[in-house]
Amino acid sequence: MTLSIPDFSNARVLVVGDVMLDRYLFGGTSRISPEAPVPVVHVQQNEDRAGGAANVAVNLAHLGVHTSLLGMVGNDDEAAALQSAIEGQGVYCELTAVDGWPTITKMRIQSRGQQLIRIDREAPPVPSGTEALLKGLEARLDDTDAVVLSDYGKGSLRDVSVMIIACNAKNVPVFVDPKGADFDKYRDATVITPNQAEFDVVAGVPVDDEDMVSRASEMMVNLGLSGLLVTRSKKGMLLVEGKGEPQFLPARAREVYDVTGAGDTVIAAFAASVAAGSNFGEAAALA
């Protein structure tokens, strides 16, 4: 398939979901700690990056899309660091600060290209924050070509079903990166983009490609979707949609140490392409 790169400059995409701070500490390791059988990392560099839904938004902005982001953070230093990581990326960012709630933070310690440990800091979100996200989405739908709901299972998308209904009422396509075993809450979304493991939990493990297409098509119909895009790691992706034949899209494999954010990149490129006028097949190939 020949890739067609659409003009993203007029596309407007709104991202709503679980924003988080990805904090990286980099350093060398040359000895084992005398206190425990673990490597000692001499930190020489640190970097804060936009993670989760914020990473989706940054991906969109780098494509040239007019991008807006809604999410929840705490009143803490990590919120300021996340805001700083997003600023200058071309994203209109509106983060709702919730008192007594920590900004979701994932700290990764890396040495020689390998991730040694990840430390997570999070808590269930409070209702007042999730209500603000729903109101923010509803207020922006008239000026939006597509919506991405980035669900990391952290609770920001508690009202995801209501959000999908609101998007459909305005005829705005809504793309969901799902999480968990309950896909029914994503009913009537335009497209959802589970990875293979997430798909298998909900649909069952397919015995071959033909069985996978059958299970994917059944899921698409049962959930009232217009399409279903399953990301399959080194096997590429499967796209099924109401019109047209199922498509298995091969991956171009790379030797990488860290695949963090791969799903974010897929849904960003897919949603941006559709918002810019591409069909699902073209969008999936580009993603």
Short mmCIF file of C-alpha atoms in Angstrom, two decimals:
data_model
loop_
_atom_site.label_atom_id
_atom_site.label_comp_id
_atom_site.label_asym_id
_atom_site.label_seq_id
_atom_site.Cartn_x
_atom_site.Cartn_y
_atom_site.Cartn_z
CA MET A 1 0.00 0.00 0.00
CA THR A 2 1.26 3.47 -0.91
CA LEU A 3 1.08 5.79 2.07
CA SER A 4 -0.79 9.03 1.54
CA ILE A 5 0.11 11.80 3.97
CA PRO A 6 -2.88 14.11 4.46
CA ASP A 7 -2.72 17.81 5.22
CA PHE A 8 -3.10 17.98 8.99
CA SER A 9 -2.95 21.77 9.24
CA ASN A 10 -6.74 22.28 9.27
CA ALA A 11 -7.62 19.27 11.45
CA ARG A 12 -8.86 19.97 14.99
CA VAL A 13 -8.62 17.16 17.54
CA LEU A 14 -9.59 17.18 21.20
CA VAL A 15 -7.90 14.69 23.57
CA VAL A 16 -9.50 13.80 26.90
CA GLY A 17 -8.21 11.24 29.37
CA ASP A 18 -5.64 10.15 31.90
CA VAL A 19 -2.77 12.60 31.72
CA MET A 20 0.44 11.70 33.52
CA LEU A 21 4.02 12.74 34.01
CA ASP A 22 6.66 10.40 32.64
CA ARG A 23 9.84 11.12 34.58
CA TYR A 24 13.09 9.51 33.44
CA LEU A 25 16.35 9.22 35.35
CA PHE A 26 19.37 8.17 33.27
CA GLY A 27 22.73 7.06 34.57
CA GLY A 28 25.54 4.56 34.50
CA THR A 29 25.84 1.38 36.53
CA SER A 30 29.22 -0.05 37.50
CA ARG A 31 28.65 -1.76 40.83
CA ILE A 32 26.17 -3.65 42.99
CA SER A 33 24.85 -2.08 46.17
CA PRO A 34 26.35 -3.46 49.39
CA GLU A 35 22.90 -3.04 50.98
CA ALA A 36 21.00 -5.35 48.60
CA PRO A 37 21.67 -7.29 45.36
CA VAL A 38 20.65 -4.37 43.13
CA PRO A 39 22.65 -2.15 40.75
CA VAL A 40 23.68 1.31 41.88
CA VAL A 41 22.69 3.94 39.29
CA HIS A 42 24.73 7.13 39.21
CA VAL A 43 22.12 9.58 37.88
CA GLN A 44 23.63 11.89 35.28
CA GLN A 45 20.52 13.15 33.48
CA ASN A 46 16.81 13.50 34.15
CA GLU A 47 13.94 14.30 31.80
CA ASP A 48 10.23 14.98 32.25
CA ARG A 49 7.87 14.03 29.40
CA ALA A 50 4.15 14.26 28.78
CA GLY A 51 2.61 10.83 29.32
CA GLY A 52 -0.71 9.07 28.81
CA ALA A 53 -3.34 11.28 27.18
CA ALA A 54 -0.83 14.14 27.21
CA ASN A 55 1.52 12.07 25.05
CA VAL A 56 -1.32 11.50 22.56
CA ALA A 57 -1.82 15.27 22.39
CA VAL A 58 1.88 15.95 21.84
CA ASN A 59 1.95 13.36 19.02
CA LEU A 60 -1.00 15.11 17.37
CA ALA A 61 0.59 18.53 17.68
CA HIS A 62 3.83 17.26 16.13
CA LEU A 63 1.80 16.17 13.11
CA GLY A 64 0.58 19.76 12.73
CA VAL A 65 -2.92 19.16 14.11
CA HIS A 66 -4.71 21.89 16.08
CA THR A 67 -4.73 20.02 19.38
CA SER A 68 -6.56 20.59 22.66
CA LEU A 69 -6.10 18.54 25.83
CA LEU A 70 -8.31 18.06 28.89
CA GLY A 71 -7.09 16.16 31.93
CA MET A 72 -6.75 16.11 35.70
CA VAL A 73 -3.71 16.78 37.89
CA GLY A 74 -3.03 17.46 41.54
CA ASN A 75 -1.89 20.66 43.21
CA ASP A 76 1.73 19.57 43.34
CA ASP A 77 5.18 19.97 41.81
CA GLU A 78 4.52 17.12 39.39
CA ALA A 79 1.58 19.03 37.90
CA ALA A 80 3.86 22.00 37.25
CA ALA A 81 6.44 19.69 35.69
CA LEU A 82 3.81 18.13 33.42
CA GLN A 83 2.51 21.55 32.38
CA SER A 84 6.09 22.56 31.59
CA ALA A 85 6.63 19.39 29.52
CA ILE A 86 3.52 20.17 27.46
CA GLU A 87 4.18 23.90 27.01
CA GLY A 88 5.89 24.78 23.77
CA GLN A 89 4.57 21.63 22.08
CA GLY A 90 1.70 23.41 20.32
CA VAL A 91 -1.03 21.94 22.54
CA TYR A 92 -3.83 24.02 24.06
CA CYS A 93 -3.85 22.49 27.51
CA GLU A 94 -6.51 22.77 30.22
CA LEU A 95 -5.63 20.68 33.25
CA THR A 96 -8.10 20.57 36.14
CA ALA A 97 -6.30 20.72 39.49
CA VAL A 98 -7.83 18.53 42.20
CA ASP A 99 -6.95 19.23 45.83
CA GLY A 100 -5.67 16.29 47.83
CA TRP A 101 -5.04 14.18 44.75
CA PRO A 102 -1.59 13.44 43.29
CA THR A 103 -0.65 13.99 39.67
CA ILE A 104 -0.21 10.54 38.11
CA THR A 105 3.55 10.06 37.81
CA LYS A 106 5.59 7.20 36.40
CA MET A 107 9.29 7.42 37.18
CA ARG A 108 11.60 5.18 35.19
CA ILE A 109 15.24 4.58 36.01
CA GLN A 110 17.27 3.63 32.97
CA SER A 111 20.88 2.61 32.45
CA ARG A 112 22.66 1.57 29.26
CA GLY A 113 19.41 1.72 27.33
CA GLN A 114 17.61 -0.64 29.71
CA GLN A 115 14.79 0.19 32.11
CA LEU A 116 15.73 -1.08 35.55
CA ILE A 117 12.62 -0.14 37.54
CA ARG A 118 9.44 1.92 37.30
CA ILE A 119 7.90 3.70 40.29
CA ASP A 120 4.23 4.75 40.04
CA ARG A 121 2.43 7.41 42.07
CA GLU A 122 -1.35 7.65 41.69
CA ALA A 123 -4.73 7.57 43.46
CA PRO A 124 -8.35 7.18 42.29
CA PRO A 125 -9.69 10.50 40.94
CA VAL A 126 -12.45 12.32 42.73
CA PRO A 127 -15.89 12.97 41.11
CA SER A 128 -15.45 16.75 40.94
CA GLY A 129 -12.53 16.39 38.55
CA THR A 130 -14.25 13.95 36.20
CA GLU A 131 -17.33 16.19 35.99
CA ALA A 132 -15.09 19.05 34.87
CA LEU A 133 -13.70 16.91 32.03
CA LEU A 134 -17.20 16.08 30.78
CA LYS A 135 -18.25 19.73 30.82
CA GLY A 136 -15.04 20.76 29.07
CA LEU A 137 -15.59 18.21 26.30
CA GLU A 138 -19.21 19.26 25.75
CA ALA A 139 -18.17 22.92 25.50
CA ARG A 140 -15.63 22.22 22.71
CA LEU A 141 -17.47 19.83 20.40
CA ASP A 142 -18.71 22.55 18.03
CA ASP A 143 -15.08 23.43 17.20
CA THR A 144 -13.70 19.89 16.96
CA ASP A 145 -13.26 17.50 14.01
CA ALA A 146 -12.45 14.44 16.12
CA VAL A 147 -12.14 13.40 19.76
CA VAL A 148 -9.65 10.96 21.25
CA LEU A 149 -10.52 9.39 24.61
CA SER A 150 -7.30 8.03 26.10
CA ASP A 151 -8.19 5.56 28.84
CA TYR A 152 -5.37 4.26 31.02
CA GLY A 153 -7.76 2.90 33.62
CA LYS A 154 -6.91 5.65 36.12
CA GLY A 155 -10.49 6.89 36.43
CA SER A 156 -10.45 10.17 34.52
CA LEU A 157 -12.87 8.69 31.98
CA ARG A 158 -15.46 7.60 34.51
CA ASP A 159 -18.08 9.28 32.29
CA VAL A 160 -16.77 7.80 29.04
CA SER A 161 -20.19 6.51 27.95
CA VAL A 162 -21.73 9.96 28.38
CA MET A 163 -18.79 11.51 26.51
CA ILE A 164 -19.36 9.17 23.56
CA ILE A 165 -23.08 10.03 23.50
CA ALA A 166 -22.20 13.75 23.49
CA CYS A 167 -19.79 13.29 20.56
CA ASN A 168 -22.35 11.31 18.57
CA ALA A 169 -24.99 13.97 19.17
CA LYS A 170 -22.70 16.49 17.47
CA ASN A 171 -21.61 14.01 14.73
CA VAL A 172 -18.01 14.24 15.90
CA PRO A 173 -16.07 10.97 15.40
CA VAL A 174 -14.72 9.63 18.67
CA PHE A 175 -11.73 7.30 18.90
CA VAL A 176 -11.02 5.36 22.09
CA ASP A 177 -7.86 3.72 23.34
CA PRO A 178 -9.56 1.27 25.74
CA LYS A 179 -8.50 -0.31 29.01
CA GLY A 180 -9.84 -3.16 31.11
CA ALA A 181 -12.19 -6.04 30.45
CA ASP A 182 -15.40 -4.01 30.08
CA PHE A 183 -15.61 -2.72 26.52
CA ASP A 184 -19.37 -2.20 26.76
CA LYS A 185 -18.76 1.27 28.20
CA TYR A 186 -17.24 2.22 24.81
CA ARG A 187 -20.44 1.29 22.96
CA ASP A 188 -21.19 3.44 19.88
CA ALA A 189 -17.70 4.92 19.68
CA THR A 190 -16.46 5.38 16.11
CA VAL A 191 -13.35 3.22 16.51
CA ILE A 192 -11.58 1.62 19.46
CA THR A 193 -7.91 0.59 19.33
CA PRO A 194 -7.18 -2.24 21.80
CA ASN A 195 -3.86 -4.03 21.73
CA GLN A 196 -3.78 -7.79 21.22
CA ALA A 197 -3.72 -8.65 24.94
CA GLU A 198 -6.67 -6.33 25.67
CA PHE A 199 -8.60 -7.75 22.72
CA ASP A 200 -7.94 -11.35 23.83
CA VAL A 201 -9.26 -10.69 27.35
CA VAL A 202 -12.59 -9.42 26.01
CA ALA A 203 -13.07 -11.48 22.83
CA GLY A 204 -11.14 -14.64 23.71
CA VAL A 205 -7.85 -15.85 22.28
CA PRO A 206 -8.21 -16.50 18.53
CA VAL A 207 -6.80 -19.73 17.10
CA ASP A 208 -5.76 -18.18 13.79
CA ASP A 209 -6.15 -15.04 11.66
CA GLU A 210 -9.53 -16.12 10.29
CA ASP A 211 -10.85 -16.64 13.82
CA MET A 212 -9.44 -13.28 14.87
CA VAL A 213 -11.26 -11.50 12.05
CA SER A 214 -14.47 -13.26 13.06
CA ARG A 215 -14.09 -12.26 16.72
CA ALA A 216 -13.15 -8.67 15.82
CA SER A 217 -16.10 -8.30 13.45
CA GLU A 218 -18.46 -9.68 16.09
CA MET A 219 -17.10 -7.23 18.67
CA MET A 220 -17.48 -4.34 16.25
CA VAL A 221 -21.13 -5.19 15.54
CA ASN A 222 -22.02 -5.92 19.16
CA LEU A 223 -20.58 -2.60 20.34
CA GLY A 224 -22.06 -0.56 17.50
CA LEU A 225 -18.64 0.59 16.27
CA SER A 226 -17.82 1.85 12.80
CA GLY A 227 -14.43 0.18 12.98
CA LEU A 228 -12.03 -1.75 15.21
CA LEU A 229 -8.23 -1.44 15.05
CA VAL A 230 -6.26 -4.07 16.96
CA THR A 231 -2.56 -3.36 17.48
CA ARG A 232 -0.54 -6.59 17.48
CA SER A 233 3.03 -5.57 18.34
CA LYS A 234 5.50 -7.10 15.83
CA LYS A 235 2.58 -8.63 13.89
CA GLY A 236 1.29 -5.20 12.92
CA MET A 237 -2.41 -4.37 13.08
CA LEU A 238 -5.83 -5.68 12.12
CA LEU A 239 -8.48 -3.27 10.88
CA VAL A 240 -12.11 -4.32 10.51
CA GLU A 241 -14.86 -1.91 9.51
CA GLY A 242 -18.44 -1.95 8.38
CA LYS A 243 -17.51 -1.40 4.74
CA GLY A 244 -14.60 -3.10 3.03
CA GLU A 245 -12.53 -6.21 3.64
CA PRO A 246 -10.59 -6.78 6.87
CA GLN A 247 -6.99 -5.60 6.56
CA PHE A 248 -3.91 -7.08 8.20
CA LEU A 249 -1.25 -4.38 8.15
CA PRO A 250 2.32 -5.62 8.71
CA ALA A 251 4.71 -3.90 11.08
CA ARG A 252 8.16 -2.71 10.12
CA ALA A 253 10.08 -4.25 12.99
CA ARG A 254 12.79 -2.31 14.84
CA GLU A 255 15.20 -3.29 17.59
CA VAL A 256 14.07 -1.11 20.51
CA TYR A 257 14.62 -1.17 24.26
CA ASP A 258 11.44 0.67 25.23
CA VAL A 259 8.04 0.63 23.49
CA THR A 260 6.46 3.13 25.90
CA GLY A 261 3.78 5.19 24.16
CA ALA A 262 3.40 3.04 21.03
CA GLY A 263 -0.40 2.86 21.43
CA ASP A 264 -0.53 6.62 21.94
CA THR A 265 1.23 7.14 18.61
CA VAL A 266 -1.14 4.78 16.79
CA ILE A 267 -4.36 6.43 17.95
CA ALA A 268 -2.92 9.93 17.42
CA ALA A 269 -1.94 9.21 13.81
CA PHE A 270 -5.19 7.36 13.11
CA ALA A 271 -7.46 10.07 14.53
CA ALA A 272 -5.46 12.87 12.89
CA SER A 273 -5.68 11.19 9.50
CA VAL A 274 -9.44 10.66 9.72
CA ALA A 275 -9.92 14.26 10.92
CA ALA A 276 -7.91 15.39 7.89
CA GLY A 277 -10.11 13.44 5.46
CA SER A 278 -8.51 9.98 5.17
CA ASN A 279 -10.56 6.79 5.21
CA PHE A 280 -9.97 4.16 7.90
CA GLY A 281 -7.68 2.05 5.73
CA GLU A 282 -5.44 4.97 4.83
CA ALA A 283 -5.39 6.15 8.45
CA ALA A 284 -4.46 2.70 9.76
CA ALA A 285 -1.67 2.28 7.23
CA LEU A 286 -0.16 5.60 8.24
CA ALA A 287 -0.54 4.82 11.95
#
